[in-house]
Coordinates of C-alpha atoms in Angstrom, one line a residue:
X1 CA 0.0 0.0 0.0
X2 CA 1.4 3.4 -1.1
X3 CA 1.7 6.2 1.5
X4 CA -0.4 9.3 0.6
X5 CA 1.9 12.0 -1.1
X6 CA 1.5 15.7 -1.4
X7 CA 3.3 18.6 -3.2
X8 CA 4.8 21.2 -0.7
X9 CA 2.2 23.8 -2.0
X10 CA -0.6 21.6 -1.0
X11 CA 0.5 21.0 2.6
X12 CA -2.9 22.5 3.8
X13 CA -4.6 19.4 2.6
X14 CA -2.9 17.1 5.2
X15 CA -5.2 15.7 7.8
X16 CA -5.3 17.0 11.4
X17 CA -4.2 13.6 12.8
X18 CA -1.2 12.1 14.5
X19 CA 1.4 10.6 12.3
X20 CA 4.8 10.7 10.5
X21 CA 5.8 12.8 7.6
X22 CA 8.6 12.3 5.1
X23 CA 10.3 15.0 3.0
X24 CA 11.9 14.0 -0.5
X25 CA 14.1 16.2 -2.7
X26 CA 14.1 16.6 -6.4
X27 CA 16.0 13.3 -6.9
X28 CA 13.4 11.4 -4.9
X29 CA 15.7 11.0 -2.0
X30 CA 14.4 11.0 1.5
X31 CA 15.9 13.9 3.3
X32 CA 14.0 14.2 6.6
X33 CA 11.5 12.2 8.8
X34 CA 9.4 13.9 11.5
X35 CA 6.6 13.0 13.8
X36 CA 3.5 15.2 14.7
X37 CA 0.5 15.2 17.0
X38 CA -1.3 17.1 14.2
X39 CA 0.2 16.6 10.8
X40 CA -1.4 19.7 9.1
X41 CA -0.2 22.1 11.9
X42 CA 3.3 20.6 12.0
X43 CA 4.1 20.4 8.4
X44 CA 2.5 23.7 7.8
X45 CA 4.9 25.3 10.4
X46 CA 7.9 24.5 8.0
X47 CA 6.3 26.6 5.2
X48 CA 5.3 29.5 7.4
X49 CA 6.7 32.9 6.2
X50 CA 6.8 34.1 9.8
X51 CA 9.7 34.2 12.3
X52 CA 11.0 31.3 14.2
X53 CA 12.5 29.3 11.4
X54 CA 16.3 29.1 11.3
X55 CA 18.4 29.2 8.2
X56 CA 19.3 25.5 8.3
X57 CA 15.5 24.6 8.3
X58 CA 14.8 27.1 5.5
X59 CA 17.6 25.5 3.4
X60 CA 16.0 22.1 3.9
X61 CA 12.5 23.5 3.1
X62 CA 13.9 24.8 -0.3
X63 CA 14.9 21.1 -1.2
X64 CA 11.5 19.7 -0.6
X65 CA 9.7 18.4 -3.7
X66 CA 7.3 15.9 -2.2
X67 CA 5.8 15.1 1.2
X68 CA 4.6 11.6 2.2
X69 CA 2.6 10.9 5.4
X70 CA 1.6 7.9 7.5
X71 CA -1.3 8.2 9.9
X72 CA -1.0 6.4 13.3
X73 CA -3.2 6.1 16.4
X74 CA -1.3 8.3 18.7
X75 CA 1.8 10.6 19.2
X76 CA 3.7 7.7 20.9
X77 CA 3.1 5.5 17.9
X78 CA 4.3 8.3 15.7
X79 CA 7.5 8.5 17.9
X80 CA 8.2 4.8 17.5
X81 CA 7.5 4.9 13.8
X82 CA 9.8 7.9 13.3
X83 CA 12.6 6.2 15.3
X84 CA 12.4 3.1 13.1
X85 CA 12.4 5.0 9.8
X86 CA 15.3 7.1 10.9
X87 CA 17.3 4.1 11.9
X88 CA 16.6 2.4 8.6
X89 CA 17.1 5.3 6.2
X90 CA 19.3 7.9 8.1
X91 CA 18.1 11.0 6.3
X92 CA 20.7 13.8 6.1
X93 CA 18.7 16.4 7.9
X94 CA 17.7 14.2 11.0
X95 CA 19.5 14.2 14.3
X96 CA 22.4 11.8 14.2
X97 CA 23.0 9.7 17.3
X98 CA 26.7 8.7 17.1
X99 CA 27.0 5.3 18.3
X100 CA 28.4 2.6 16.1
X101 CA 29.0 -0.1 18.7
X102 CA 27.8 -3.6 18.6
X103 CA 26.7 -4.4 22.2
X104 CA 27.0 -7.7 23.9
X105 CA 24.0 -9.8 25.2
X106 CA 23.7 -12.8 27.5
X107 CA 21.9 -15.7 25.6
X108 CA 19.9 -18.2 27.4
X109 CA 19.9 -21.1 25.0
X110 CA 16.7 -22.9 23.8
X111 CA 17.9 -26.6 24.3
X112 CA 18.1 -29.4 26.9
X113 CA 20.1 -28.2 29.9
X114 CA 20.2 -24.6 28.6
X115 CA 23.4 -22.6 28.7
X116 CA 24.1 -18.9 29.5
X117 CA 26.9 -17.2 27.6
X118 CA 27.9 -13.8 26.1
X119 CA 27.4 -13.0 22.5
X120 CA 27.1 -10.1 20.1
X121 CA 25.2 -11.9 17.4
X122 CA 21.4 -12.0 17.8
X123 CA 19.6 -15.0 16.2
X124 CA 16.1 -15.2 17.9
X125 CA 15.8 -18.9 17.1
X126 CA 18.8 -19.7 19.3
X127 CA 17.0 -18.8 22.7
X128 CA 16.2 -15.8 24.8
X129 CA 18.6 -12.7 24.8
X130 CA 19.1 -10.5 27.8
X131 CA 20.6 -7.0 27.3
X132 CA 22.2 -5.5 25.4
X133 CA 24.7 -4.5 27.9
X134 CA 26.4 -1.0 27.5
X135 CA 29.5 -2.3 29.4
X136 CA 31.3 -5.7 29.0
X137 CA 32.5 -5.4 32.6
X138 CA 28.8 -5.0 33.9
X139 CA 27.8 -8.0 31.8
X140 CA 30.7 -10.2 33.0
X141 CA 29.9 -9.2 36.5
X142 CA 26.3 -10.6 36.1
X143 CA 27.5 -13.7 34.4
X144 CA 30.1 -14.3 37.2
X145 CA 27.3 -13.8 39.8
X146 CA 25.1 -16.4 38.1
X147 CA 27.8 -18.9 37.9
X148 CA 28.8 -18.5 41.5
X149 CA 25.1 -19.0 42.5
X150 CA 24.1 -21.8 40.2
X151 CA 25.9 -24.8 38.9
X152 CA 25.4 -24.5 35.1
X153 CA 27.1 -26.3 32.3
X154 CA 29.3 -24.6 29.9
X155 CA 30.0 -27.3 27.3
X156 CA 28.3 -27.4 23.8
X157 CA 27.1 -30.9 23.9
X158 CA 23.7 -32.0 22.6
X159 CA 22.2 -33.3 26.0
X160 CA 19.0 -34.7 24.5
X161 CA 17.5 -37.6 26.6
X162 CA 18.3 -40.2 24.0
X163 CA 22.0 -39.4 24.0
X164 CA 22.3 -39.3 27.8
X165 CA 20.4 -42.8 27.9
X166 CA 22.7 -44.2 25.2
X167 CA 25.7 -43.1 27.4
X168 CA 27.2 -40.9 24.5
X169 CA 29.3 -38.8 26.8
X170 CA 31.7 -38.9 29.8
X171 CA 32.0 -36.2 32.4
X172 CA 34.8 -33.7 31.9
X173 CA 37.2 -31.8 34.2
X174 CA 34.6 -29.3 34.9
X175 CA 32.6 -32.0 36.8
X176 CA 35.7 -33.0 38.8
X177 CA 36.3 -29.4 39.7
X178 CA 32.7 -29.0 41.0
X179 CA 31.6 -26.6 38.3
X180 CA 29.1 -29.0 36.7
X181 CA 26.9 -31.7 38.1
X182 CA 27.4 -34.1 35.3
X183 CA 24.0 -33.9 33.3
X184 CA 25.9 -35.5 30.3
X185 CA 26.0 -38.8 32.2
X186 CA 22.5 -38.4 33.7
X187 CA 24.0 -37.4 37.2
X188 CA 21.7 -34.3 37.3
X189 CA 17.8 -34.2 36.9
X190 CA 16.7 -31.8 34.1
X191 CA 13.9 -30.4 36.3
X192 CA 16.3 -29.6 39.0
X193 CA 18.6 -27.8 36.6
X194 CA 15.7 -25.9 35.1
X195 CA 14.7 -24.6 38.7
X196 CA 18.2 -23.0 38.7
X197 CA 17.9 -21.6 35.2
X198 CA 14.4 -19.9 36.3
X199 CA 16.1 -18.2 39.1
X200 CA 19.0 -17.1 36.9
X201 CA 16.4 -15.6 34.5
X202 CA 15.1 -13.4 37.4
X203 CA 18.6 -12.1 38.1
X204 CA 19.1 -11.4 34.3
X205 CA 15.8 -9.5 34.4
X206 CA 17.0 -7.5 37.5
X207 CA 14.3 -9.2 39.8
X208 CA 16.9 -9.9 42.6
X209 CA 14.1 -9.9 45.2
X210 CA 12.7 -13.1 43.7
X211 CA 16.1 -14.9 43.7
X212 CA 16.7 -13.7 47.4
X213 CA 13.3 -15.2 48.4
X214 CA 14.2 -18.4 46.7
X215 CA 17.6 -18.9 48.5
X216 CA 16.0 -17.9 51.8
X217 CA 13.4 -20.6 51.4
X218 CA 15.9 -23.2 50.3
X219 CA 18.2 -22.2 53.4
X220 CA 15.1 -22.6 55.7
X221 CA 14.2 -26.0 54.3
X222 CA 17.6 -27.3 54.5
X223 CA 18.0 -26.2 58.2
X224 CA 14.6 -27.7 59.1
X225 CA 15.8 -31.0 57.6
X226 CA 19.0 -30.6 59.6
X227 CA 21.0 -30.6 56.4
X228 CA 23.2 -27.8 57.8
X229 CA 25.9 -28.0 55.2
X230 CA 23.4 -27.4 52.4
X231 CA 21.8 -24.7 54.5
X232 CA 25.1 -22.9 54.9
X233 CA 25.6 -23.1 51.0
X234 CA 22.4 -21.4 50.5
X235 CA 23.2 -18.8 53.1
X236 CA 26.5 -18.1 51.2
X237 CA 24.6 -17.6 47.9
X238 CA 22.1 -15.3 49.6
X239 CA 25.0 -13.3 51.0
X240 CA 26.6 -13.0 47.5
X241 CA 23.3 -11.8 46.1
X242 CA 22.7 -9.2 48.8
X243 CA 26.4 -8.0 48.5
X244 CA 26.0 -7.6 44.7
X245 CA 22.7 -5.7 45.2
X246 CA 24.3 -3.6 47.8
X247 CA 27.2 -2.5 45.5
X248 CA 24.8 -1.2 42.8
X249 CA 22.0 0.0 45.1
X250 CA 21.4 3.8 44.7
X251 CA 17.9 4.4 46.1
X252 CA 15.2 2.4 47.9
X253 CA 15.1 -1.2 46.7
X254 CA 11.3 -1.0 46.7
X255 CA 11.4 1.6 43.9
X256 CA 9.7 0.5 40.7
X257 CA 11.6 0.3 37.4
X258 CA 12.7 3.7 36.2
X259 CA 14.5 5.3 33.2
X260 CA 16.5 8.5 33.8
X261 CA 17.6 10.7 30.9
X262 CA 19.5 14.0 31.1
X263 CA 20.9 16.3 28.4
X264 CA 23.7 18.8 28.2
X265 CA 24.0 20.8 25.0
X266 CA 26.7 22.6 23.0
X267 CA 26.3 24.6 19.7
X268 CA 26.5 21.7 17.4
X269 CA 26.3 18.6 19.8
X270 CA 24.3 17.4 22.6
X271 CA 25.2 14.7 25.1
X272 CA 22.5 12.4 26.7
X273 CA 23.0 10.1 29.6
X274 CA 20.7 7.1 30.2
X275 CA 20.5 5.3 33.5
X276 CA 18.2 2.2 33.8
X277 CA 17.1 1.6 37.4
X278 CA 15.6 -1.7 38.7
X279 CA 14.9 -2.4 42.4
X280 CA 16.8 0.7 43.4
X281 CA 20.0 -0.3 41.5
X282 CA 21.6 0.9 38.3
X283 CA 21.5 -1.9 35.8
X284 CA 22.7 0.2 32.9
X285 CA 24.4 3.5 32.2
X286 CA 25.0 4.8 28.7
X287 CA 26.0 8.3 27.3
X288 CA 25.5 9.1 23.6
X289 CA 26.4 12.1 21.5
X290 CA 23.8 13.6 19.1
X291 CA 24.8 15.8 16.2
X292 CA 22.5 18.7 15.5
X293 CA 21.2 19.3 12.0
X294 CA 18.6 21.9 12.2
X295 CA 19.3 23.8 15.5
X296 CA 16.8 21.5 17.3
X297 CA 15.8 22.5 20.8
X298 CA 16.9 20.4 23.7
X299 CA 13.4 19.0 24.3
X300 CA 13.3 17.6 20.8
X301 CA 16.8 16.1 21.0
X302 CA 16.1 14.6 24.4
X303 CA 12.9 12.9 23.3
X304 CA 14.6 11.5 20.2
X305 CA 17.3 10.0 22.4
X306 CA 14.7 8.6 24.9
X307 CA 12.9 6.7 22.1
X308 CA 16.0 5.4 20.4
X309 CA 17.8 4.2 23.6
X310 CA 14.6 2.7 25.1
X311 CA 14.1 0.8 22.0
X312 CA 17.9 -0.2 21.7
X313 CA 18.1 -1.5 25.2
X314 CA 14.5 -2.9 25.3
X315 CA 13.3 -0.8 28.2
X316 CA 9.8 -1.4 29.5
X317 CA 9.9 1.1 32.5
X318 CA 6.7 3.2 32.7
X319 CA 8.2 6.2 34.3
X320 CA 11.0 8.3 32.7
X321 CA 12.9 11.1 34.7
X322 CA 14.2 14.0 32.8
X323 CA 16.0 17.2 33.3
X324 CA 13.9 19.2 30.8
X325 CA 10.5 20.4 31.4
X326 CA 7.8 19.0 28.8
X327 CA 4.6 20.9 28.6
X328 CA 2.9 17.4 28.1
X329 CA 4.2 13.9 27.8
X330 CA 3.5 12.0 24.6
X331 CA 0.7 9.5 24.9
X332 CA 2.1 6.2 26.3
X333 CA 5.2 7.7 27.9
X334 CA 5.2 9.5 31.3
X335 CA 8.1 12.2 31.5
X336 CA 8.7 13.5 34.9
X337 CA 11.1 16.3 36.0
X338 CA 11.6 15.7 39.7
X339 CA 12.5 18.6 42.1
X340 CA 13.4 16.9 45.4
X341 CA 14.1 13.4 46.9
X342 CA 15.7 10.3 45.6
X343 CA 14.5 10.8 42.1
X344 CA 16.1 14.3 42.1
X345 CA 19.4 12.6 43.2
X346 CA 19.1 10.1 40.2
X347 CA 18.7 13.1 37.8
X348 CA 21.9 14.8 39.4
X349 CA 23.8 11.5 39.1
X350 CA 22.9 11.1 35.4
X351 CA 23.7 14.8 34.7
X352 CA 27.0 14.3 36.3
X353 CA 27.7 11.4 33.8
X354 CA 26.6 13.5 30.9
X355 CA 28.9 16.4 31.9
X356 CA 31.8 14.2 32.4
X357 CA 31.2 12.5 28.9
X358 CA 31.0 16.1 27.4
X359 CA 34.2 17.2 29.2
X360 CA 36.1 14.0 27.9
X361 CA 34.9 14.5 24.4
X362 CA 35.9 18.2 24.2
X363 CA 39.2 17.3 25.9
X364 CA 39.8 14.6 23.3
X365 CA 39.0 17.0 20.5
X366 CA 41.5 19.6 21.9
X367 CA 44.2 16.9 22.1
X368 CA 43.5 16.1 18.5
X369 CA 44.2 19.7 17.6
X370 CA 47.3 19.7 19.8
X371 CA 48.8 16.6 18.1
X372 CA 49.0 18.5 14.9
X373 CA 51.1 21.1 16.8
X374 CA 52.9 18.6 19.1
X375 CA 56.3 18.9 17.5
X376 CA 56.4 22.8 17.3
X377 CA 55.1 22.9 20.8
X378 CA 58.1 20.8 21.9
X379 CA 60.4 23.0 19.7
X380 CA 59.1 26.0 21.4
X381 CA 59.8 24.5 24.9
X382 CA 63.2 23.2 23.8
X383 CA 64.4 26.6 22.5
X384 CA 62.6 28.7 25.2
X385 CA 60.8 30.7 22.6
X386 CA 58.1 33.2 23.4
X387 CA 55.8 32.4 20.5
X388 CA 55.0 29.0 18.9
X389 CA 57.2 28.6 15.9
X390 CA 54.5 28.1 13.3
X391 CA 56.5 29.8 10.5
X392 CA 60.1 28.7 10.2
X393 CA 62.6 29.7 7.4
X394 CA 66.0 28.1 6.7
X395 CA 68.9 29.3 4.6
X396 CA 71.8 27.3 3.0
X397 CA 74.5 28.2 0.6
X398 CA 75.9 25.9 -2.2
X399 CA 79.0 26.4 -4.4
X400 CA 81.4 23.8 -5.7
X401 CA 85.0 24.9 -6.5
X402 CA 83.7 28.5 -6.3
X403 CA 81.4 28.2 -9.4
X404 CA 77.9 29.2 -9.6
X405 CA 77.5 30.3 -5.9
X406 CA 73.9 30.2 -4.9
X407 CA 71.7 30.0 -1.9
X408 CA 68.3 28.7 -0.9
X409 CA 65.5 29.4 1.5
X410 CA 62.9 26.9 2.6
X411 CA 59.7 27.6 4.5
X412 CA 57.9 25.4 6.9
X413 CA 54.4 26.3 8.3
X414 CA 53.0 24.3 11.3
X415 CA 55.9 21.9 10.9
X416 CA 55.2 21.1 7.3
X417 CA 57.0 22.3 4.1
X418 CA 55.3 25.2 2.2
X419 CA 57.0 24.7 -1.1
X420 CA 55.3 27.6 -2.8
X421 CA 57.3 29.9 -0.4
X422 CA 60.7 28.3 -1.2
X423 CA 63.2 30.7 -2.8
X424 CA 66.5 30.4 -4.8
X425 CA 69.1 33.2 -4.7
X426 CA 72.0 33.9 -7.2
X427 CA 74.8 35.5 -5.2
X428 CA 75.4 38.9 -6.7
X429 CA 77.6 41.0 -4.5
X430 CA 80.2 38.4 -3.4
X431 CA 83.3 37.5 -5.4
X432 CA 84.6 34.0 -4.9
X433 CA 83.6 31.2 -2.5
X434 CA 82.8 33.1 0.7
X435 CA 80.0 31.3 2.7
X436 CA 79.8 34.0 5.4
X437 CA 79.4 36.9 3.0
X438 CA 76.9 35.0 0.9
X439 CA 74.9 34.1 3.9
X440 CA 74.7 37.8 5.0
X441 CA 73.6 38.8 1.4
X442 CA 70.7 36.4 1.1
X443 CA 69.3 37.0 4.6
X444 CA 69.5 40.7 4.1
X445 CA 67.7 40.4 0.7
X446 CA 65.1 38.1 1.9
X447 CA 64.1 40.2 4.9
X448 CA 64.5 43.6 3.3
X449 CA 61.9 42.5 0.8
X450 CA 59.5 41.3 3.4
X451 CA 59.8 44.5 5.4
X452 CA 59.3 46.5 2.2
X453 CA 56.3 44.5 1.2
X454 CA 55.0 44.6 4.7
X455 CA 54.7 40.7 4.8
X456 CA 54.7 38.7 8.0
X457 CA 58.1 37.7 9.3
X458 CA 58.9 34.2 10.4
X459 CA 58.6 33.0 14.1
X460 CA 62.1 31.4 13.7
X461 CA 65.1 31.6 11.4
X462 CA 67.5 28.5 11.0
X463 CA 70.9 29.0 9.6
X464 CA 72.6 26.0 8.1
X465 CA 76.1 26.3 9.4
X466 CA 78.2 27.0 12.6
X467 CA 79.0 30.3 14.5
X468 CA 80.4 32.0 11.4
X469 CA 77.3 31.7 9.2
X470 CA 75.1 32.6 12.2
X471 CA 77.1 35.8 12.9
X472 CA 76.7 36.8 9.3
X473 CA 73.0 36.3 9.3
X474 CA 72.8 38.3 12.6
X475 CA 74.7 41.1 11.0
X476 CA 72.1 41.3 8.1
X477 CA 69.3 41.4 10.7
X478 CA 71.0 44.2 12.7
X479 CA 71.3 46.3 9.4
X480 CA 67.5 45.9 9.0
X481 CA 66.9 46.6 12.7
X482 CA 65.3 43.2 13.1
X483 CA 67.7 41.5 15.5
X484 CA 66.0 40.6 18.7
X485 CA 62.5 40.8 17.0
X486 CA 62.9 37.3 15.2
X487 CA 64.5 34.4 16.9
X488 CA 67.4 32.9 15.1
X489 CA 69.6 29.8 15.6
X490 CA 72.4 28.0 13.7
X491 CA 72.8 24.2 13.4
X492 CA 76.3 23.0 13.0
X493 CA 76.6 19.9 10.6
X494 CA 79.4 18.0 12.3
X495 CA 77.8 17.4 15.7
X496 CA 74.3 18.6 15.0
X497 CA 74.7 21.3 17.6
X498 CA 72.3 24.2 18.1
X499 CA 73.6 27.7 18.7
X500 CA 72.0 30.9 19.7
X501 CA 73.8 34.2 18.6
X502 CA 76.5 35.2 21.2
X503 CA 76.4 31.8 23.1
X504 CA 79.9 30.2 23.6
X505 CA 78.3 26.8 24.1
X506 CA 75.6 25.0 22.1
X507 CA 72.2 24.2 23.8
X508 CA 71.4 20.6 24.5
X509 CA 68.4 19.0 22.9
X510 CA 67.9 15.3 23.2
X511 CA 69.1 13.5 20.2
X512 CA 65.8 11.5 20.0
X513 CA 63.6 14.6 20.5
X514 CA 61.1 15.3 17.7
X515 CA 62.0 18.9 17.8
X516 CA 65.7 18.3 16.9
X517 CA 64.5 15.9 14.1
X518 CA 62.2 18.8 12.8
X519 CA 65.2 21.1 12.7
X520 CA 67.4 18.6 11.0
X521 CA 64.6 17.9 8.4
X522 CA 64.3 21.7 7.7
X523 CA 68.1 21.9 7.3
X524 CA 68.3 18.9 5.0
X525 CA 65.5 20.3 2.9
X526 CA 67.3 23.6 2.5
X527 CA 70.5 21.9 1.6
X528 CA 68.7 19.7 -1.0
X529 CA 67.0 22.6 -2.6
X530 CA 70.3 24.6 -2.8
X531 CA 72.3 21.5 -4.3
X532 CA 69.5 20.9 -6.9
X533 CA 69.6 24.6 -7.9
X534 CA 73.3 24.6 -8.2
X535 CA 73.4 21.3 -10.2
X536 CA 70.8 22.6 -12.6
X537 CA 72.9 25.8 -13.2
X538 CA 76.0 23.8 -13.8
X539 CA 74.2 21.5 -16.2
X540 CA 72.7 24.4 -18.1
X541 CA 76.2 26.0 -18.3
X542 CA 77.7 22.8 -19.7
X543 CA 74.9 22.6 -22.3
X544 CA 75.2 26.2 -23.3
X545 CA 78.9 25.6 -23.8
X546 CA 78.5 22.7 -26.1
X547 CA 75.9 24.6 -28.2
X548 CA 77.9 27.9 -28.2
X549 CA 80.8 25.8 -29.6
X550 CA 78.9 25.5 -32.8
X551 CA 79.8 28.3 -35.3
X552 CA 77.0 30.9 -35.8
X553 CA 75.1 29.8 -32.6
X554 CA 74.8 32.4 -29.9
X555 CA 73.1 32.6 -26.4
X556 CA 69.6 33.4 -27.8
X557 CA 69.6 30.4 -30.2
X558 CA 71.0 28.1 -27.5
X559 CA 68.3 29.1 -25.1
X560 CA 65.5 28.5 -27.7
X561 CA 66.9 24.9 -28.3
X562 CA 67.0 24.1 -24.6
X563 CA 63.6 25.6 -23.9
X564 CA 62.2 23.4 -26.6
X565 CA 64.0 20.2 -26.2
X566 CA 65.1 20.4 -22.5
X567 CA 68.4 18.5 -22.9
X568 CA 71.3 18.1 -25.2
X569 CA 70.6 14.4 -25.9
X570 CA 67.0 15.2 -27.1
X571 CA 68.4 17.8 -29.4
X572 CA 70.8 15.2 -30.8
X573 CA 67.9 12.7 -31.3
X574 CA 65.7 15.4 -33.0
X575 CA 65.3 15.4 -36.7
X576 CA 66.6 18.0 -38.9
X577 CA 63.1 19.4 -39.6
X578 CA 62.3 19.6 -35.9
X579 CA 65.4 21.7 -35.3
X580 CA 64.8 24.0 -38.2
X581 CA 61.2 24.5 -37.1
X582 CA 62.7 26.1 -33.8
X583 CA 65.7 28.1 -35.0
X584 CA 65.3 28.5 -38.7
X585 CA 66.8 26.8 -41.8
X586 CA 70.3 28.2 -41.9
X587 CA 71.1 27.7 -38.1
X588 CA 69.2 24.5 -37.9
X589 CA 71.2 23.0 -40.7
X590 CA 74.5 24.0 -38.9
X591 CA 73.3 22.6 -35.6
X592 CA 72.1 19.2 -37.1
X593 CA 75.3 18.8 -39.1
X594 CA 77.6 19.7 -36.1
X595 CA 75.8 17.1 -34.0
X596 CA 76.0 14.4 -36.6
X597 CA 79.5 14.7 -37.7
X598 CA 81.3 11.3 -37.5

């Protein structure tokens, strides 16, 4: 049966009945699911031109091309249907409850001499499932209690009456250790075993009072029959049950089952804590994060979380305690905001859990941000800098046997190379191989330009070299009146020592420190960049000299050929016609003949 559908402009035709509405975009994709006590009024509110609709909601409304509805009997039925549809389809504008865990259950198997064990797979035909448990530790505590009170088997044998009668099995080590009564050899009656299972079910359901009464009666019966050893055993089990209950008791044990929900909200997220209370004890605690999509109010977020979590954890509590005031509870759900007494204490306890979860999430998010800056934070500490060195520049010189002296500057932003900011420098004012003077020239040129263009200066300058190169760089900064305004250090190659200007001795940084590795990486990058530039210059010089050796070929012609063919080998491999097309017939003929002389 198809659901009734409407065009957005016909929303006034919707019935004034409770139900669920669904919005579809131009591609026919579901983008939002909502519930309403009155479909006509609720859907109409989205298309109202009045105030009260935020920008995110208006954006969604502009996408709506079709509206589908499903009429239900009550607002509570609408809540349940909305929850199921959202879980199944996950529309992009609905509240996102962030929780991708697969929760564990305790399974009571549907077989002779049933077993109880933990599982995350739910196959209804296997038996009865109890849970899910939000905490594996809490589940294990319950399972441990049950095994301490009742002697239940843990093996996977098929203990059908026929196989037991035919003596198919022999007792195992568990029997000899006293952890099993040997039903596989017919040493335990199945009805007696099922009586223990029945009490174990009461504990799994949280009905500890029934289990306590059972052990009291057994203890009394055994004592009356003067079976004092058995009576002592039942007393010890009763004490275990009482101690277990006492550990988790928070309010009067005669209190009916309760669900407690509290919400704390941020700009983009909300955090909801859920406590399930049975017989005065907390049997479940769970906090979830909800991502806001349409700036939903806290009441709507909380109601969404209540429905989803109660459904997920199969709650049947009739009363729900909340920390938000609702004008009226949805039909079928009693929402109460207690002001005093034990119930108010439960609200405060739940709120404390929600606030703690929020604090942890925000702290974790901050740690994530800090991780990106961890290395430069360490560098700031190791060098005792006043500011975080988010912008580092490093200089290096390169010349081989005094030819083609060049320098390089590399830039690192937030600890990562910013290659668009790298710069090459031809040494212009220095004659011969003079590293100190070359360093002074390029540092002066770099920062004079930044000052002239009013661009930001780096937070740290690194000089590849020892005290001599560092002193030259400092001299350039003094000339620009920048010394003392920008921290500058030198890294000596031989012992990887770090020097500050004017210091006689290097500062010590742990050789395994990430901050030292960052400085070394920046230095190595500057060296690589300078060497590559120098090699390219020498290579071009060699190529030019080969081409210029050909009669009638000058600098301009050689440049044209290198620009077109990139290398001398490619020029040699080119055809006569290809060379002529670049530099003309006469010169092309000369180059081709010169290169192909035997």
